[in-house]
Amino acid sequence: MDSRPTKFDPALAANTMLSFGHSGWLGMRYSQHGENWVELELPWREDLIGEADRPILASGPIVSLMDMASGLAIWHSMGEFRAIATLDLRVDYMRPAREHSAVMGRSECYRVTRSAAFVRGIAHDGDPDDPVAHIAGCFMSLKGPAR
């Protein structure tokens, strides 16, 4: 039997990871991935708006979107699923998302060390050149098996 770790497939993992828990409740969906990045979608939903008189997604669900996209990008870069924890995730909002618009979250893992992984990315609502937010983050690799 081959004991090498299985190559992490973000599209396949998203089928399970985005079906349960907080990400599942938010309705996140896998969109696409590249060599070291993953993009997810957070559909617009009325109960996710931040202000009753403005039909735009609140900032909290967008932070969750970027955190999950970053985790998937890190596992994809590592080639395996390992326990990680978010140490720092900075979100700089450029503008509110457009009314009734889904938000796409693309995160790129640009460096992995023995104990940490670093990400950057954007959230946008259809035009990556006009982002809703930029992110930068650091995740810690935890010892022991992932659960």
mmCIF file of C-alpha atoms in Angstrom:
data_model
loop_
_atom_site.group_PDB
_atom_site.id
_atom_site.type_symbol
_atom_site.label_atom_id
_atom_site.label_comp_id
_atom_site.label_asym_id
_atom_site.label_seq_id
_atom_site.Cartn_x
_atom_site.Cartn_y
_atom_site.Cartn_z
ATOM 1 C CA MET A 1 0.000 0.000 0.000
ATOM 2 C CA ASP A 2 1.246 3.492 -0.876
ATOM 3 C CA SER A 3 1.807 5.547 2.304
ATOM 4 C CA ARG A 4 2.572 8.868 0.567
ATOM 5 C CA PRO A 5 0.101 11.676 1.292
ATOM 6 C CA THR A 6 -2.595 12.150 -1.284
ATOM 7 C CA LYS A 7 -2.305 15.359 -3.315
ATOM 8 C CA PHE A 8 -4.800 17.862 -1.922
ATOM 9 C CA ASP A 9 -7.515 18.729 -4.432
ATOM 10 C CA PRO A 10 -9.295 22.003 -3.476
ATOM 11 C CA ALA A 11 -12.316 21.298 -5.672
ATOM 12 C CA LEU A 12 -12.837 17.872 -4.142
ATOM 13 C CA ALA A 13 -12.187 19.077 -0.578
ATOM 14 C CA ALA A 14 -14.577 22.003 -1.039
ATOM 15 C CA ASN A 15 -17.416 19.583 -1.770
ATOM 16 C CA THR A 16 -17.165 18.395 1.827
ATOM 17 C CA MET A 17 -15.735 21.412 3.675
ATOM 18 C CA LEU A 18 -18.284 23.853 2.285
ATOM 19 C CA SER A 19 -21.226 21.575 3.057
ATOM 20 C CA PHE A 20 -21.013 21.700 6.837
ATOM 21 C CA GLY A 21 -20.459 24.083 9.726
ATOM 22 C CA HIS A 22 -20.138 27.823 9.387
ATOM 23 C CA SER A 23 -19.046 27.731 5.711
ATOM 24 C CA GLY A 24 -21.992 25.488 4.858
ATOM 25 C CA TRP A 25 -24.430 27.741 6.677
ATOM 26 C CA LEU A 26 -23.055 30.773 4.825
ATOM 27 C CA GLY A 27 -23.571 28.932 1.522
ATOM 28 C CA MET A 28 -19.978 29.280 0.255
ATOM 29 C CA ARG A 29 -19.255 27.621 -3.069
ATOM 30 C CA TYR A 30 -16.076 26.516 -4.778
ATOM 31 C CA SER A 31 -15.310 28.599 -7.875
ATOM 32 C CA GLN A 32 -11.828 27.754 -9.214
ATOM 33 C CA HIS A 33 -8.196 27.264 -8.272
ATOM 34 C CA GLY A 34 -4.713 27.600 -9.715
ATOM 35 C CA GLU A 35 -1.253 26.429 -8.703
ATOM 36 C CA ASN A 36 -1.234 28.181 -5.306
ATOM 37 C CA TRP A 37 -4.594 29.932 -5.068
ATOM 38 C CA VAL A 38 -8.248 29.131 -4.483
ATOM 39 C CA GLU A 39 -11.341 31.177 -5.236
ATOM 40 C CA LEU A 40 -14.668 30.721 -3.459
ATOM 41 C CA GLU A 41 -18.010 32.457 -3.870
ATOM 42 C CA LEU A 42 -20.279 33.820 -1.169
ATOM 43 C CA PRO A 43 -23.760 34.257 -2.702
ATOM 44 C CA TRP A 44 -25.801 37.285 -1.690
ATOM 45 C CA ARG A 45 -28.469 36.441 0.824
ATOM 46 C CA GLU A 46 -30.845 38.796 2.602
ATOM 47 C CA ASP A 47 -30.019 37.468 6.064
ATOM 48 C CA LEU A 48 -26.303 38.217 5.501
ATOM 49 C CA ILE A 49 -26.698 41.956 5.011
ATOM 50 C CA GLY A 50 -25.177 44.306 7.553
ATOM 51 C CA GLU A 51 -27.651 47.169 7.451
ATOM 52 C CA ALA A 52 -31.387 46.835 6.898
ATOM 53 C CA ASP A 53 -31.547 49.741 4.423
ATOM 54 C CA ARG A 54 -28.532 48.625 2.301
ATOM 55 C CA PRO A 55 -28.786 45.217 0.548
ATOM 56 C CA ILE A 56 -25.033 44.479 0.607
ATOM 57 C CA LEU A 57 -23.194 41.608 2.256
ATOM 58 C CA ALA A 58 -21.904 42.410 5.741
ATOM 59 C CA SER A 59 -18.186 42.362 6.473
ATOM 60 C CA GLY A 60 -18.293 39.336 8.815
ATOM 61 C CA PRO A 61 -19.311 36.789 6.159
ATOM 62 C CA ILE A 62 -16.643 38.243 3.827
ATOM 63 C CA VAL A 63 -13.972 37.691 6.501
ATOM 64 C CA SER A 64 -15.179 34.078 6.837
ATOM 65 C CA LEU A 65 -15.040 33.690 3.040
ATOM 66 C CA MET A 66 -11.438 34.913 2.926
ATOM 67 C CA ASP A 67 -10.412 32.753 5.894
ATOM 68 C CA MET A 68 -11.784 29.600 4.210
ATOM 69 C CA ALA A 69 -10.305 30.488 0.796
ATOM 70 C CA SER A 70 -6.949 31.047 2.518
ATOM 71 C CA GLY A 71 -7.090 27.692 4.305
ATOM 72 C CA LEU A 72 -7.842 25.881 1.054
ATOM 73 C CA ALA A 73 -5.031 27.762 -0.729
ATOM 74 C CA ILE A 74 -2.575 26.752 2.018
ATOM 75 C CA TRP A 75 -3.559 23.061 1.933
ATOM 76 C CA HIS A 76 -3.357 23.161 -1.846
ATOM 77 C CA SER A 77 0.172 24.646 -1.651
ATOM 78 C CA MET A 78 1.214 22.065 0.972
ATOM 79 C CA GLY A 79 -0.264 19.261 -1.103
ATOM 80 C CA GLU A 80 -2.052 17.811 1.906
ATOM 81 C CA PHE A 81 -4.579 18.558 4.614
ATOM 82 C CA ARG A 82 -2.894 19.424 7.927
ATOM 83 C CA ALA A 83 -4.153 21.182 11.034
ATOM 84 C CA ILE A 84 -3.653 24.947 10.713
ATOM 85 C CA ALA A 85 -4.831 27.924 12.726
ATOM 86 C CA THR A 86 -5.354 31.524 11.661
ATOM 87 C CA LEU A 87 -2.794 33.670 13.492
ATOM 88 C CA ASP A 88 -3.511 36.922 11.694
ATOM 89 C CA LEU A 89 -5.924 37.867 8.938
ATOM 90 C CA ARG A 90 -5.942 41.521 8.018
ATOM 91 C CA VAL A 91 -8.833 42.686 5.844
ATOM 92 C CA ASP A 92 -8.628 46.159 4.302
ATOM 93 C CA TYR A 93 -11.999 47.186 2.905
ATOM 94 C CA MET A 94 -11.816 49.367 -0.203
ATOM 95 C CA ARG A 95 -15.562 49.803 -0.670
ATOM 96 C CA PRO A 96 -18.880 48.033 0.077
ATOM 97 C CA ALA A 97 -19.938 45.214 -2.242
ATOM 98 C CA ARG A 98 -22.557 46.119 -4.824
ATOM 99 C CA GLU A 99 -26.197 45.692 -3.832
ATOM 100 C CA HIS A 100 -27.564 42.147 -4.207
ATOM 101 C CA SER A 101 -24.138 40.947 -5.415
ATOM 102 C CA ALA A 102 -22.272 37.779 -4.560
ATOM 103 C CA VAL A 103 -18.677 38.245 -3.418
ATOM 104 C CA MET A 104 -15.787 36.178 -4.740
ATOM 105 C CA GLY A 105 -12.826 35.549 -2.458
ATOM 106 C CA ARG A 106 -9.485 34.625 -3.999
ATOM 107 C CA SER A 107 -6.562 33.808 -1.749
ATOM 108 C CA GLU A 108 -3.006 32.989 -2.798
ATOM 109 C CA CYS A 109 -0.549 31.131 -0.571
ATOM 110 C CA TYR A 110 2.802 32.681 -1.472
ATOM 111 C CA ARG A 111 5.044 31.105 1.166
ATOM 112 C CA VAL A 112 5.041 28.018 3.374
ATOM 113 C CA THR A 113 7.657 27.460 6.067
ATOM 114 C CA ARG A 114 8.078 24.617 8.575
ATOM 115 C CA SER A 115 5.586 26.234 10.967
ATOM 116 C CA ALA A 116 3.721 28.992 9.115
ATOM 117 C CA ALA A 117 2.020 29.858 5.837
ATOM 118 C CA PHE A 118 1.448 33.310 4.363
ATOM 119 C CA VAL A 119 -1.451 34.410 2.174
ATOM 120 C CA ARG A 120 -2.710 37.442 0.303
ATOM 121 C CA GLY A 121 -5.820 37.960 -1.736
ATOM 122 C CA ILE A 122 -8.819 39.973 -2.736
ATOM 123 C CA ALA A 123 -12.579 39.927 -2.376
ATOM 124 C CA HIS A 124 -14.493 41.278 -5.355
ATOM 125 C CA ASP A 125 -18.028 41.351 -6.680
ATOM 126 C CA GLY A 126 -17.369 40.728 -10.354
ATOM 127 C CA ASP A 127 -14.383 42.893 -11.230
ATOM 128 C CA PRO A 128 -11.061 41.800 -9.695
ATOM 129 C CA ASP A 129 -9.594 45.158 -10.739
ATOM 130 C CA ASP A 130 -12.088 46.921 -8.454
ATOM 131 C CA PRO A 131 -11.833 44.845 -5.262
ATOM 132 C CA VAL A 132 -14.124 45.087 -2.257
ATOM 133 C CA ALA A 133 -11.191 44.216 0.012
ATOM 134 C CA HIS A 134 -7.557 43.144 0.124
ATOM 135 C CA ILE A 135 -6.344 40.580 2.639
ATOM 136 C CA ALA A 136 -3.011 39.496 4.086
ATOM 137 C CA GLY A 137 -2.638 36.722 6.590
ATOM 138 C CA CYS A 138 -0.453 34.302 8.471
ATOM 139 C CA PHE A 139 -1.509 30.804 9.495
ATOM 140 C CA MET A 140 0.289 28.467 11.894
ATOM 141 C CA SER A 141 0.804 24.791 11.189
ATOM 142 C CA LEU A 142 -0.235 22.699 14.202
ATOM 143 C CA LYS A 143 1.460 19.484 15.262
ATOM 144 C CA GLY A 144 -0.542 16.312 15.233
ATOM 145 C CA PRO A 145 -3.189 14.957 12.916
ATOM 146 C CA ALA A 146 -5.893 17.219 11.518
ATOM 147 C CA ARG A 147 -9.397 16.451 12.696
#
